[in-house]
Amino acid sequence: MTSSRDQMTAPTDSGFFLSVTSQRRERARRRIAVTTAVAVGGALGSAARYGASLAWPTAQDTFPWTTFAVNATGCAVIGAFLVIINDAWSPHWLVRPFFGTGVLGGFTTFSTYAVDIQRLVQDGQSPIGLAYLAATVLAAFVAVWCAAAATRRLVSWRQR
């Protein structure tokens, strides 16, 4: 015997419920694929950033040039990347989460930027910390803008 709840949710058209179930499975599959792409990309980007910190270590109480350069470079690449995938190329749906969120999110390190500022201020290097604070934000905006503008010009030139 069926309960009143079973009667309310019992399928009148089994195709409808199969369709809903397959849509849920597809959404779950896509979420897993995106999460995996971001995780793999993040691991690669973080490894590249770590490699940069080993190649160009920053001395204590000095301007953190390596983190500054990594963040500015990552911002420039994201500016160019977004123009390319929005204006010139229709990539696979996992390219943006893999490269944009994963690789570049792992490569850029604004959390280290915040810790560097805190460390500099606590160590009595407030002028360096404040210069780093302002310079990084300015460099990030300029890098994104310049790279996007240059890429947009290049893309429009190639499309003629």
Tab-separated table of C-alpha atoms in Angstrom:
chain	number	residue	atom	x	y	z
A	1	MET	CA	0.000	0.000	0.000
A	2	THR	CA	1.263	3.471	-0.755
A	3	SER	CA	1.291	6.316	1.706
A	4	SER	CA	-0.046	9.771	0.900
A	5	ARG	CA	3.575	10.996	0.524
A	6	ASP	CA	4.299	8.249	-2.019
A	7	GLN	CA	1.214	9.197	-3.961
A	8	MET	CA	2.275	12.853	-4.085
A	9	THR	CA	5.730	12.015	-5.444
A	10	ALA	CA	4.850	8.942	-7.466
A	11	PRO	CA	5.829	9.489	-11.088
A	12	THR	CA	3.035	9.999	-13.503
A	13	ASP	CA	5.509	10.075	-16.348
A	14	SER	CA	8.594	8.014	-15.531
A	15	GLY	CA	10.555	9.777	-18.270
A	16	PHE	CA	10.337	13.032	-16.343
A	17	PHE	CA	11.891	11.536	-13.207
A	18	LEU	CA	14.582	9.739	-15.212
A	19	SER	CA	15.399	13.037	-16.866
A	20	VAL	CA	15.667	14.808	-13.488
A	21	THR	CA	17.881	12.033	-12.152
A	22	SER	CA	20.181	12.134	-15.178
A	23	GLN	CA	20.379	15.940	-14.934
A	24	ARG	CA	21.405	15.640	-11.282
A	25	ARG	CA	24.042	13.069	-12.183
A	26	GLU	CA	25.352	15.310	-14.963
A	27	ARG	CA	25.565	18.326	-12.607
A	28	ALA	CA	27.392	16.216	-10.027
A	29	ARG	CA	29.783	14.924	-12.706
A	30	ARG	CA	30.479	18.498	-13.857
A	31	ARG	CA	31.094	19.687	-10.276
A	32	ILE	CA	33.566	16.874	-9.724
A	33	ALA	CA	35.304	17.656	-13.036
A	34	VAL	CA	35.571	21.372	-12.207
A	35	THR	CA	36.816	20.679	-8.684
A	36	THR	CA	39.422	18.267	-10.039
A	37	ALA	CA	40.529	20.752	-12.717
A	38	VAL	CA	40.916	23.536	-10.140
A	39	ALA	CA	42.805	21.232	-7.750
A	40	VAL	CA	45.230	19.960	-10.402
A	41	GLY	CA	45.748	23.470	-11.784
A	42	GLY	CA	46.219	24.852	-8.280
A	43	ALA	CA	48.863	22.239	-7.520
A	44	LEU	CA	50.762	23.153	-10.691
A	45	GLY	CA	50.508	26.899	-10.057
A	46	SER	CA	51.550	26.530	-6.427
A	47	ALA	CA	54.524	24.387	-7.432
A	48	ALA	CA	55.599	27.075	-9.919
A	49	ARG	CA	55.293	29.774	-7.247
A	50	TYR	CA	57.274	27.659	-4.786
A	51	GLY	CA	59.923	27.146	-7.452
A	52	ALA	CA	60.162	30.922	-7.909
A	53	SER	CA	60.594	31.408	-4.160
A	54	LEU	CA	63.436	28.875	-4.159
A	55	ALA	CA	65.089	30.381	-7.229
A	56	TRP	CA	64.841	33.968	-5.940
A	57	PRO	CA	64.671	33.942	-2.136
A	58	THR	CA	63.865	37.194	-0.323
A	59	ALA	CA	66.064	38.292	2.559
A	60	GLN	CA	64.416	39.088	5.895
A	61	ASP	CA	63.244	42.700	6.367
A	62	THR	CA	63.528	43.572	2.669
A	63	PHE	CA	61.001	44.240	-0.061
A	64	PRO	CA	59.602	40.827	-1.113
A	65	TRP	CA	60.483	41.135	-4.795
A	66	THR	CA	59.747	37.522	-5.685
A	67	THR	CA	56.183	37.577	-4.356
A	68	PHE	CA	55.684	40.990	-5.930
A	69	ALA	CA	56.897	39.716	-9.330
A	70	VAL	CA	54.854	36.505	-9.100
A	71	ASN	CA	51.664	38.423	-8.312
A	72	ALA	CA	52.221	41.026	-11.034
A	73	THR	CA	53.078	38.323	-13.589
A	74	GLY	CA	50.051	36.244	-12.637
A	75	CYS	CA	47.803	39.288	-12.982
A	76	ALA	CA	49.227	40.042	-16.429
A	77	VAL	CA	48.649	36.459	-17.538
A	78	ILE	CA	45.062	36.478	-16.262
A	79	GLY	CA	44.408	39.720	-18.171
A	80	ALA	CA	45.669	38.188	-21.398
A	81	PHE	CA	43.990	34.849	-20.737
A	82	LEU	CA	40.557	36.376	-20.204
A	83	VAL	CA	40.758	38.348	-23.435
A	84	ILE	CA	41.821	35.247	-25.347
A	85	ILE	CA	39.058	33.000	-24.015
A	86	ASN	CA	36.373	35.684	-24.304
A	87	ASP	CA	37.329	37.312	-27.623
A	88	ALA	CA	39.413	34.901	-29.661
A	89	TRP	CA	38.928	31.299	-28.636
A	90	SER	CA	36.122	29.103	-27.373
A	91	PRO	CA	38.012	26.654	-25.184
A	92	HIS	CA	36.859	23.428	-23.577
A	93	TRP	CA	34.639	24.202	-20.577
A	94	LEU	CA	37.340	23.024	-18.122
A	95	VAL	CA	40.097	25.336	-19.419
A	96	ARG	CA	38.911	28.366	-17.450
A	97	PRO	CA	38.647	26.592	-14.067
A	98	PHE	CA	41.893	24.683	-14.677
A	99	PHE	CA	44.054	27.564	-15.846
A	100	GLY	CA	42.304	30.715	-14.629
A	101	THR	CA	41.219	29.575	-11.184
A	102	GLY	CA	43.603	26.684	-10.616
A	103	VAL	CA	46.988	27.466	-12.159
A	104	LEU	CA	46.851	31.246	-11.830
A	105	GLY	CA	45.060	31.110	-8.480
A	106	GLY	CA	47.761	28.797	-7.170
A	107	PHE	CA	50.558	30.799	-8.772
A	108	THR	CA	49.529	34.202	-7.457
A	109	THR	CA	49.830	34.461	-3.730
A	110	PHE	CA	47.927	37.293	-2.183
A	111	SER	CA	47.837	35.448	1.136
A	112	THR	CA	51.643	35.513	1.218
A	113	TYR	CA	51.430	39.177	0.263
A	114	ALA	CA	49.308	39.853	3.362
A	115	VAL	CA	51.637	37.838	5.609
A	116	ASP	CA	54.683	39.647	4.159
A	117	ILE	CA	53.123	43.010	4.994
A	118	GLN	CA	52.281	41.894	8.522
A	119	ARG	CA	55.820	40.529	9.034
A	120	LEU	CA	57.448	43.716	7.740
A	121	VAL	CA	55.309	45.934	9.990
A	122	GLN	CA	55.917	43.727	13.050
A	123	ASP	CA	59.677	43.758	12.369
A	124	GLY	CA	59.744	47.559	12.362
A	125	GLN	CA	59.879	47.869	8.568
A	126	SER	CA	56.567	49.743	8.205
A	127	PRO	CA	57.737	51.978	5.329
A	128	ILE	CA	58.735	48.908	3.294
A	129	GLY	CA	55.502	47.137	4.247
A	130	LEU	CA	53.356	50.096	3.228
A	131	ALA	CA	55.295	50.558	-0.026
A	132	TYR	CA	54.802	46.863	-0.762
A	133	LEU	CA	51.095	47.153	0.070
A	134	ALA	CA	50.552	50.008	-2.378
A	135	ALA	CA	52.968	48.820	-5.075
A	136	THR	CA	51.438	45.350	-5.310
A	137	VAL	CA	47.886	46.626	-5.706
A	138	LEU	CA	49.000	49.174	-8.297
A	139	ALA	CA	51.149	46.639	-10.163
A	140	ALA	CA	48.301	44.107	-10.181
A	141	PHE	CA	45.821	46.565	-11.711
A	142	VAL	CA	48.340	47.902	-14.222
A	143	ALA	CA	49.441	44.384	-15.200
A	144	VAL	CA	45.878	43.201	-15.838
A	145	TRP	CA	44.963	46.341	-17.761
A	146	CYS	CA	48.117	46.468	-19.915
A	147	ALA	CA	48.091	42.753	-20.715
A	148	ALA	CA	44.375	42.802	-21.557
A	149	ALA	CA	44.761	45.901	-23.756
A	150	ALA	CA	47.812	44.495	-25.566
A	151	THR	CA	46.148	41.120	-26.081
A	152	ARG	CA	42.944	42.767	-27.322
A	153	ARG	CA	44.979	44.747	-29.893
A	154	LEU	CA	46.849	41.635	-30.966
A	155	VAL	CA	43.644	39.606	-31.286
A	156	SER	CA	41.894	42.313	-33.300
A	157	TRP	CA	44.948	42.701	-35.564
A	158	ARG	CA	45.038	38.939	-36.237
A	159	GLN	CA	41.299	38.805	-36.959
A	160	ARG	CA	41.540	41.340	-39.815
